[in-house]
């Protein structure tokens, strides 16, 4: 028995839902403001304790970046092992692709993780009583970045051996464009779908992040620069998408 098709949403239902969401958001903001009113000092102290705790944990969080690098390295070696049988075994070819793809995921994640935790680990240098952890921060940062980039380059070379038509060098600023240009239509469509998915997810995250930044500035003593930077990133993403869409619609740009 076929499933019944979903009833299309009416304009009236959409407007009602949108209005209810706006009312709920306004009430939530009002309740939060009422709850925090008069508690600024306590919230400020809590913010400082959390900030100091993150800074003290910074070197350990930075060291945790070794885990995705190690996972990426293991998957790369497993992918290489499967790739050795790829010419004569289709299943080995698919296994090599999956493992190399996962290796790229872990090695790429290590890069932003290192940069994020470095912002915590570097200030911690002045708080550690022993000089040994302080001296280990910068070499650890460099080692993880080198390991991450080296693995990404190795994975790309391995993928190029499996698919010789693929072009690009990780250390080249044009890598993403060169790689995209060498992809077929199905791969380009998948890249486009991933990009659109990322855009929609971030559009759902940014409003809540901006609300948190507003509350942190109002009641937590946070610098307005954090809100400006976060709002600037949101604005940059929105303008980049809309201006590119306008350029394509007006014929001023061609589809890549």
Short mmCIF file of C-alpha atoms in Angstrom, two decimals:
data_model
loop_
_atom_site.label_atom_id
_atom_site.label_comp_id
_atom_site.label_asym_id
_atom_site.label_seq_id
_atom_site.Cartn_x
_atom_site.Cartn_y
_atom_site.Cartn_z
CA UNK A 1 0.00 0.00 0.00
CA UNK A 2 1.41 3.35 -1.01
CA UNK A 3 2.01 5.92 1.66
CA UNK A 4 -0.23 8.93 1.51
CA UNK A 5 1.46 12.03 0.17
CA UNK A 6 2.05 14.76 2.69
CA UNK A 7 -0.47 17.57 2.57
CA UNK A 8 1.18 20.66 1.11
CA UNK A 9 1.64 23.52 3.56
CA UNK A 10 -0.76 26.40 3.08
CA UNK A 11 0.41 30.00 3.17
CA UNK A 12 -1.81 30.64 6.16
CA UNK A 13 -0.22 27.77 8.11
CA UNK A 14 3.27 29.01 7.28
CA UNK A 15 2.46 32.52 8.49
CA UNK A 16 0.91 31.22 11.70
CA UNK A 17 3.93 29.00 12.40
CA UNK A 18 6.34 31.88 11.71
CA UNK A 19 4.37 34.19 14.03
CA UNK A 20 4.35 31.61 16.82
CA UNK A 21 8.10 31.09 16.46
CA UNK A 22 8.70 34.85 16.68
CA UNK A 23 6.46 35.15 19.76
CA UNK A 24 8.15 32.17 21.43
CA UNK A 25 11.59 33.63 20.67
CA UNK A 26 10.63 37.04 22.08
CA UNK A 27 9.19 35.47 25.24
CA UNK A 28 12.28 33.30 25.69
CA UNK A 29 14.52 36.35 25.36
CA UNK A 30 12.39 38.26 27.84
CA UNK A 31 12.42 35.43 30.39
CA UNK A 32 16.22 35.10 30.08
CA UNK A 33 16.67 38.85 30.56
CA UNK A 34 14.38 38.84 33.61
CA UNK A 35 16.22 35.86 35.08
CA UNK A 36 19.64 37.43 34.55
CA UNK A 37 18.65 40.91 35.74
CA UNK A 38 20.37 41.65 39.03
CA UNK A 39 22.65 38.62 38.66
CA UNK A 40 25.30 40.35 36.56
CA UNK A 41 28.04 40.02 39.19
CA UNK A 42 27.44 36.31 39.69
CA UNK A 43 27.32 35.69 35.96
CA UNK A 44 30.49 37.71 35.46
CA UNK A 45 32.30 35.61 38.05
CA UNK A 46 31.00 32.42 36.46
CA UNK A 47 32.17 33.60 33.05
CA UNK A 48 35.63 34.32 34.40
CA UNK A 49 35.85 30.92 36.11
CA UNK A 50 34.81 29.13 32.92
CA UNK A 51 37.27 31.20 30.89
CA UNK A 52 40.14 30.49 33.30
CA UNK A 53 39.23 26.80 33.33
CA UNK A 54 39.30 26.60 29.55
CA UNK A 55 42.65 28.39 29.44
CA UNK A 56 44.18 26.04 32.01
CA UNK A 57 42.84 23.06 30.06
CA UNK A 58 44.09 24.57 26.78
CA UNK A 59 47.36 22.60 26.53
CA UNK A 60 45.55 19.32 27.24
CA UNK A 61 42.85 20.15 24.68
CA UNK A 62 45.58 21.00 22.19
CA UNK A 63 47.24 17.64 22.87
CA UNK A 64 43.87 15.94 22.22
CA UNK A 65 44.31 17.02 18.59
CA UNK A 66 46.81 14.18 18.27
CA UNK A 67 43.88 11.74 18.39
CA UNK A 68 42.25 12.71 15.04
CA UNK A 69 45.71 12.85 13.46
CA UNK A 70 46.45 9.32 14.68
CA UNK A 71 43.04 8.10 13.46
CA UNK A 72 43.64 9.73 10.08
CA UNK A 73 47.06 8.11 9.81
CA UNK A 74 45.65 4.67 10.62
CA UNK A 75 42.88 5.05 8.05
CA UNK A 76 45.40 6.25 5.47
CA UNK A 77 47.55 3.15 5.97
CA UNK A 78 44.45 0.93 5.77
CA UNK A 79 43.39 2.73 2.60
CA UNK A 80 46.82 2.22 1.08
CA UNK A 81 46.65 -1.49 1.88
CA UNK A 82 43.28 -1.79 0.16
CA UNK A 83 44.45 0.35 -2.78
CA UNK A 84 47.20 -2.17 -3.51
CA UNK A 85 44.46 -4.64 -4.56
CA UNK A 86 42.20 -2.05 -6.22
CA UNK A 87 43.17 -2.91 -9.81
CA UNK A 88 41.96 -6.48 -9.50
CA UNK A 89 39.25 -6.21 -6.86
CA UNK A 90 36.31 -3.76 -7.07
CA UNK A 91 35.51 -4.21 -3.38
CA UNK A 92 39.09 -3.30 -2.48
CA UNK A 93 38.75 -0.18 -4.65
CA UNK A 94 35.61 0.88 -2.79
CA UNK A 95 37.21 0.09 0.58
CA UNK A 96 40.25 2.18 -0.30
CA UNK A 97 38.03 5.11 -1.28
CA UNK A 98 36.03 4.91 1.97
CA UNK A 99 39.10 4.71 4.18
CA UNK A 100 40.92 7.49 2.38
CA UNK A 101 37.81 9.66 2.56
CA UNK A 102 37.53 9.10 6.32
CA UNK A 103 41.24 9.80 6.68
CA UNK A 104 40.70 13.16 4.99
CA UNK A 105 37.82 13.91 7.37
CA UNK A 106 39.93 13.32 10.49
CA UNK A 107 43.01 15.11 9.17
CA UNK A 108 40.94 18.12 8.04
CA UNK A 109 39.16 18.35 11.42
CA UNK A 110 42.53 18.46 13.16
CA UNK A 111 43.35 21.80 11.52
CA UNK A 112 40.53 23.94 13.04
CA UNK A 113 40.85 22.02 16.32
CA UNK A 114 44.52 22.97 16.60
CA UNK A 115 43.80 26.62 15.80
CA UNK A 116 40.92 26.76 18.31
CA UNK A 117 42.78 25.10 21.16
CA UNK A 118 45.91 27.14 20.43
CA UNK A 119 43.90 30.25 21.37
CA UNK A 120 43.44 28.61 24.77
CA UNK A 121 46.85 26.99 25.15
CA UNK A 122 48.96 30.06 24.39
CA UNK A 123 47.46 32.20 27.22
CA UNK A 124 47.89 29.21 29.54
CA UNK A 125 51.67 29.49 29.16
CA UNK A 126 51.69 32.42 31.59
CA UNK A 127 49.61 30.51 34.15
CA UNK A 128 51.58 27.24 34.31
CA UNK A 129 54.05 27.17 37.16
CA UNK A 130 56.31 24.68 35.39
CA UNK A 131 58.19 25.73 32.25
CA UNK A 132 58.02 22.25 30.69
CA UNK A 133 54.33 22.40 29.63
CA UNK A 134 54.85 25.95 28.40
CA UNK A 135 57.78 24.94 26.22
CA UNK A 136 55.77 22.03 24.81
CA UNK A 137 52.85 24.15 23.53
CA UNK A 138 54.45 25.64 20.41
CA UNK A 139 56.23 22.43 19.25
CA UNK A 140 53.00 20.50 19.78
CA UNK A 141 51.07 23.04 17.74
CA UNK A 142 53.60 22.88 14.90
CA UNK A 143 53.72 19.07 15.01
CA UNK A 144 49.93 18.71 14.77
CA UNK A 145 49.65 21.22 11.91
CA UNK A 146 52.46 19.50 10.02
CA UNK A 147 50.95 16.06 10.63
CA UNK A 148 47.50 17.25 9.52
CA UNK A 149 48.71 18.94 6.34
CA UNK A 150 51.09 16.08 5.53
CA UNK A 151 48.31 13.53 5.86
CA UNK A 152 45.97 15.57 3.66
CA UNK A 153 48.65 15.76 0.98
CA UNK A 154 49.30 12.01 1.25
CA UNK A 155 45.58 11.20 1.01
CA UNK A 156 45.20 13.41 -2.07
CA UNK A 157 48.12 11.68 -3.77
CA UNK A 158 46.62 8.29 -2.92
CA UNK A 159 43.25 9.36 -4.35
CA UNK A 160 45.01 10.56 -7.50
CA UNK A 161 46.61 7.14 -7.94
CA UNK A 162 43.15 5.58 -7.73
CA UNK A 163 41.67 8.23 -10.07
CA UNK A 164 44.46 9.67 -12.28
CA UNK A 165 42.13 12.33 -13.70
CA UNK A 166 42.05 14.11 -10.32
CA UNK A 167 44.25 17.19 -10.15
CA UNK A 168 45.46 19.50 -7.41
CA UNK A 169 48.09 19.95 -4.71
CA UNK A 170 47.09 20.53 -1.10
CA UNK A 171 49.87 23.09 -0.68
CA UNK A 172 48.64 25.13 -3.66
CA UNK A 173 46.21 27.98 -2.96
CA UNK A 174 44.24 26.86 -6.05
CA UNK A 175 43.86 23.29 -4.77
CA UNK A 176 40.10 23.38 -4.19
CA UNK A 177 39.43 24.91 -7.63
CA UNK A 178 41.79 22.49 -9.40
CA UNK A 179 40.21 19.52 -7.62
CA UNK A 180 36.68 20.72 -8.37
CA UNK A 181 37.52 21.27 -12.05
CA UNK A 182 38.72 17.66 -12.32
CA UNK A 183 35.52 16.23 -10.81
CA UNK A 184 32.73 14.78 -12.95
CA UNK A 185 29.13 16.06 -12.86
CA UNK A 186 28.00 13.64 -10.15
CA UNK A 187 30.88 14.64 -7.88
CA UNK A 188 30.23 18.34 -8.50
CA UNK A 189 26.57 17.87 -7.63
CA UNK A 190 27.57 16.13 -4.39
CA UNK A 191 29.93 18.99 -3.54
CA UNK A 192 27.13 21.48 -4.21
CA UNK A 193 24.71 19.55 -1.99
CA UNK A 194 27.29 19.45 0.82
CA UNK A 195 27.88 23.19 0.45
CA UNK A 196 24.14 23.95 0.55
CA UNK A 197 23.69 21.67 3.58
CA UNK A 198 26.50 23.49 5.39
CA UNK A 199 24.94 26.84 4.53
CA UNK A 200 21.52 25.87 5.91
CA UNK A 201 23.00 24.36 9.08
CA UNK A 202 25.08 27.46 9.79
CA UNK A 203 22.05 29.70 9.20
CA UNK A 204 20.35 27.81 12.03
CA UNK A 205 23.36 28.05 14.33
CA UNK A 206 24.24 31.71 13.84
CA UNK A 207 21.06 33.21 15.39
CA UNK A 208 21.51 31.22 18.61
CA UNK A 209 25.23 32.01 18.66
CA UNK A 210 24.47 35.71 18.24
CA UNK A 211 21.90 35.55 21.04
CA UNK A 212 24.50 33.94 23.31
CA UNK A 213 27.01 36.63 22.31
CA UNK A 214 24.47 39.37 23.08
CA UNK A 215 23.77 37.94 26.53
CA UNK A 216 27.49 37.50 27.17
CA UNK A 217 28.11 41.15 26.30
CA UNK A 218 25.14 42.42 28.33
CA UNK A 219 25.55 40.31 31.45
CA UNK A 220 28.82 38.41 31.26
CA UNK A 221 31.28 41.19 30.65
CA UNK A 222 32.42 39.76 27.32
CA UNK A 223 34.09 42.04 24.81
CA UNK A 224 31.89 43.36 22.01
CA UNK A 225 34.64 42.30 19.60
CA UNK A 226 33.49 38.68 19.90
CA UNK A 227 29.96 39.65 18.88
CA UNK A 228 31.32 41.81 16.05
CA UNK A 229 33.48 38.95 14.76
CA UNK A 230 30.65 36.42 14.97
CA UNK A 231 28.18 38.79 13.32
CA UNK A 232 30.77 39.65 10.68
CA UNK A 233 31.19 35.98 9.77
CA UNK A 234 27.41 35.56 9.50
CA UNK A 235 27.15 38.68 7.35
CA UNK A 236 30.04 37.55 5.16
CA UNK A 237 28.44 34.15 4.58
CA UNK A 238 25.06 35.68 3.73
CA UNK A 239 26.49 38.33 1.39
CA UNK A 240 28.77 35.82 -0.34
CA UNK A 241 25.83 33.52 -1.06
CA UNK A 242 23.42 36.24 -2.15
CA UNK A 243 25.90 38.20 -4.28
CA UNK A 244 27.02 35.04 -6.04
CA UNK A 245 23.40 34.07 -6.69
CA UNK A 246 22.69 37.55 -8.07
CA UNK A 247 25.77 37.41 -10.31
CA UNK A 248 24.69 34.05 -11.71
CA UNK A 249 21.08 35.20 -12.23
CA UNK A 250 22.20 38.38 -14.04
CA UNK A 251 24.70 36.54 -16.22
CA UNK A 252 27.67 38.40 -14.76
CA UNK A 253 29.22 35.12 -13.60
CA UNK A 254 29.29 31.60 -14.97
CA UNK A 255 28.69 28.41 -13.07
CA UNK A 256 31.95 26.86 -12.00
#
